[in-house]
Amino acid sequence: MTTFPRATFPRSTVLGYPRIGPRRELKRALESYWDGGISRAELLEIGRSLRADTWRRLAGRGLAGPPSGTFSLYDHVLDTAVRFGATPARYQGEDAYFAMARGTDGVKPLRMTKWFDTNYHYIVPEIGESSAFRLADGALDEIREARALGYETRPVILGPVTLLLLSEASAGAPAAFRPLDRLDDLLAEYQKLLAAYAAEGVAWVQLDEPALAADRSAAELAAVRRAYERLGGAAERPALFVASYFGGLGEALGVLADSPVEAVGVDLVRAPDQDLRPLRGKTVVAGVVSGRDVWRTDVDGALARLRAAEEMAGGDVAVSTSCSLLHVPYDLDMETDLDPALKARLAFADQKVGEVVALARLLEEGAVPTTRPAPERTIVRLEWDRRAPYARRAAAQAAHLRLPPLPTTTTGSFPQTGELRKARAALDQQDDTAHDTAQDTDLQSTGRQDSARLAYERLVEQEIERVIRLQERLGIDVLVHGEPERDDMVRYFAEHLEGFALTRHGWVQSYGSRCTRPPILYGDVKRPAPITVRWITYAQRLTDRPVKGMLTGPVTIVAWSFVRRDIALPEVVRQVADAVREEVADLESAGVSVIQVDEPALRELLPLRADDQPDYLDWAVGAYRHATAGAADPTQIHTHLCYSDAAQIMSAVDALDADVTSIECARSGGRVLSAAGGFERGLGPGVYDIHSPRIPATDEITGLLSEILASLPHDRVWVNPDCGLKTRTYAQVEAALTALVAAAKTARAAI
Ligand code: GLN
Ligand code: ZN
């Protein structure tokens, strides 16, 4: 290997930064561009100004090593696929990028799935035997753009192994083909990119390999070895910084240690006890400031980790975040109405940048931690709550509900009309103004707010009535109220529970232009009053058919919030489960006999390493059962899981002991069905893909149903869509549900 005089790695850096804009400027720009409101040039200009703003913010906080390439118009995995020409030929033209992300007339988008154990979704590249990789033009644009503004940046790009591991084989590929088989061809293009960086005088490049935080086979580790030997062996290249995150490197640590890369990034928040001794001689970029939560860093704890890293790896340690800051909001200073005592405990992206800089200074000054980090809390295993045996419940429910075979139902939400959204936004705005202006605490304005609230609630009731009538007209068997009172299935519950705080601007990108504001779960969770009972009972009074009560499950509420760290996660989930259990009981006493407790995030929190999974599943299932097991035999408990990946955890899904489980299936029926063999309770594999504007024909659904009935006994099968209908229009929903009910009737007649 050639030795180069290497620039030292900057003492403070971040692995990435939010990109949607502090005021969601990118969201607005994208949606306007898609609607034809602004031109492509205008969209690109907004991207440029957001990047400039990011570099300004990072420099303003004193960060030594700002990254570039962390911005994206939609998704960074898609960007990397585009960078190397790893895109299917069916997407052509100026807008091919957005066609891959979102689809266009006649062309479906690429699949989208969750980014490791986060709630961020990436676009899954398709790679085949003959995908022609080719480094695209413009690789140096952002580096030059930053330089023109006076910033010397480190380009960040997804590493070749993770890119291939996250990709799927294109449709025509032979069964044995894996995208990773194409590693060598792809490496040739990465080498070209590295050579271009070197020619441009770039000192360091960051290659992200988060896939190394999950279990990897011997063949995959061999691919890592090959990749970094080859990239590291190239004559023309900047210094290589391989960043891992979302967990420990495990066996991959030794592989990277043996390779010629100059720096390795380790996540010392998720995996503080990694043995870093093999990395001696390399720079260790120590991720000690969490990119996954909103809490201020415990300085002593972080400093202790940095000192330990120095000792193990021989001194060359730089300070960084545990992962990209993409998963946290921009700036705590924008939150003007959070409780000051809580605020004092929080840090968003900008504050975390400040922490990285401060820690780097302490490290340099030779500071030592003054207190010992608190020991990890041990988790006490709890018995799972039990309901009566399923057979007994099933008999009681059949007698009580009197449903036809192959009953039809939906996942919960119905389309949210513009009127409803506007009314809710206006109400929020008003609460805002009331909060901001001191004189607005008088009776008059309180009266105004009350009447606005009443008008809004009236609107919600009208919407419920419309949804009930529609379902009756369509002939659905188990109805829903449509969830018009919720803008978000977690935030709504957080708003009504103690122990949660809500931010006003704390947006985090979920995918593309979509963002959520995760609630902050900071204290003990309590339910001061019933939350959903009023809406469900209102709906039930309108109809003779059963109306399902809709609740979000404890695991999902916690997964989609920022959660306190002073008590163990299973304990937090247990508290939320208590609140859900109380709500179940209140619904039951109000006469609601079908209650759905959704856990779409059950799969998402699954630890990346197999060794950690049984523990998680044990407490997650335990929490779900705690939330639901208080229900009497005749009360039918439903659950809903998103993502066909649930097939992977089917035994845990079974252990939830719900009477009926609906599950995403329309795009991957086989996987769910083959895993559902030993499943003895009700199952509703989704037969309408709600993620697509396409309306399925009756025949198509009948076909899916006969496939389902070929592998499951008919007395267990439910007929329902894949997920909530919130993102569709009423016209689409009506047409699709008409087909769904017709197909269920046809299938019913045949049994
Ligand atoms: N009940 C929710 C809905 O229908 C479930 C959403 C989800 O699975 N993410 O909208
Ligand atoms: Zn769903």
mmCIF file with all atom_site columns, N, CA and C and ligand atoms in Angstrom, residues 411 600 640-642 722-724, ligand 2:
data_model
loop_
_atom_site.group_PDB
_atom_site.id
_atom_site.type_symbol
_atom_site.label_atom_id
_atom_site.label_alt_id
_atom_site.label_comp_id
_atom_site.label_asym_id
_atom_site.label_entity_id
_atom_site.label_seq_id
_atom_site.pdbx_PDB_ins_code
_atom_site.Cartn_x
_atom_site.Cartn_y
_atom_site.Cartn_z
_atom_site.occupancy
_atom_site.B_iso_or_equiv
_atom_site.pdbx_formal_charge
_atom_site.auth_seq_id
_atom_site.auth_comp_id
_atom_site.auth_asym_id
_atom_site.auth_atom_id
_atom_site.pdbx_PDB_model_num
ATOM   1  N  N  . THR A 1 411 ? -58.814 -0.634 8.077  1.00 0.00 ? 411 THR A N  1
ATOM   2  C  CA . THR A 1 411 ? -57.746 -0.500 9.067  1.00 0.00 ? 411 THR A CA 1
ATOM   3  C  C  . THR A 1 411 ? -58.005 0.608  10.082 1.00 0.00 ? 411 THR A C  1
ATOM   4  N  N  . PRO A 1 600 ? -48.129 -0.909 14.277 1.00 0.00 ? 600 PRO A N  1
ATOM   5  C  CA . PRO A 1 600 ? -47.360 -0.914 13.023 1.00 0.00 ? 600 PRO A CA 1
ATOM   6  C  C  . PRO A 1 600 ? -45.850 -0.812 13.241 1.00 0.00 ? 600 PRO A C  1
ATOM   7  N  N  . HIS A 1 640 ? -53.197 -4.350 14.031 1.00 0.00 ? 640 HIS A N  1
ATOM   8  C  CA . HIS A 1 640 ? -52.794 -4.108 12.655 1.00 0.00 ? 640 HIS A CA 1
ATOM   9  C  C  . HIS A 1 640 ? -51.292 -3.888 12.622 1.00 0.00 ? 640 HIS A C  1
ATOM   10 N  N  . LEU A 1 641 ? -50.631 -4.531 11.664 1.00 0.00 ? 641 LEU A N  1
ATOM   11 C  CA . LEU A 1 641 ? -49.191 -4.383 11.504 1.00 0.00 ? 641 LEU A CA 1
ATOM   12 C  C  . LEU A 1 641 ? -48.901 -3.948 10.093 1.00 0.00 ? 641 LEU A C  1
ATOM   13 N  N  . CYS A 1 642 ? -48.047 -2.948 9.945  1.00 0.00 ? 642 CYS A N  1
ATOM   14 C  CA . CYS A 1 642 ? -47.666 -2.507 8.600  1.00 0.00 ? 642 CYS A CA 1
ATOM   15 C  C  . CYS A 1 642 ? -46.443 -3.313 8.172  1.00 0.00 ? 642 CYS A C  1
ATOM   16 N  N  . ASP A 1 722 ? -54.748 -3.086 3.068  1.00 0.00 ? 722 ASP A N  1
ATOM   17 C  CA . ASP A 1 722 ? -53.409 -3.202 3.614  1.00 0.00 ? 722 ASP A CA 1
ATOM   18 C  C  . ASP A 1 722 ? -53.120 -2.329 4.821  1.00 0.00 ? 722 ASP A C  1
ATOM   19 N  N  . CYS A 1 723 ? -53.732 -1.176 4.857  1.00 0.00 ? 723 CYS A N  1
ATOM   20 C  CA . CYS A 1 723 ? -53.387 -0.175 5.868  1.00 0.00 ? 723 CYS A CA 1
ATOM   21 C  C  . CYS A 1 723 ? -54.499 0.880  5.887  1.00 0.00 ? 723 CYS A C  1
ATOM   22 N  N  . GLY A 1 724 ? -54.316 1.937  6.649  1.00 0.00 ? 724 GLY A N  1
ATOM   23 C  CA . GLY A 1 724 ? -55.314 3.000  6.754  1.00 0.00 ? 724 GLY A CA 1
ATOM   24 C  C  . GLY A 1 724 ? -55.535 3.713  5.419  1.00 0.00 ? 724 GLY A C  1
HETATM 25 ZN ZN . ZN  B 2 .   ? -50.601 0.032  8.415  1.00 0.00 ? 2   ZN  B ZN 1
#
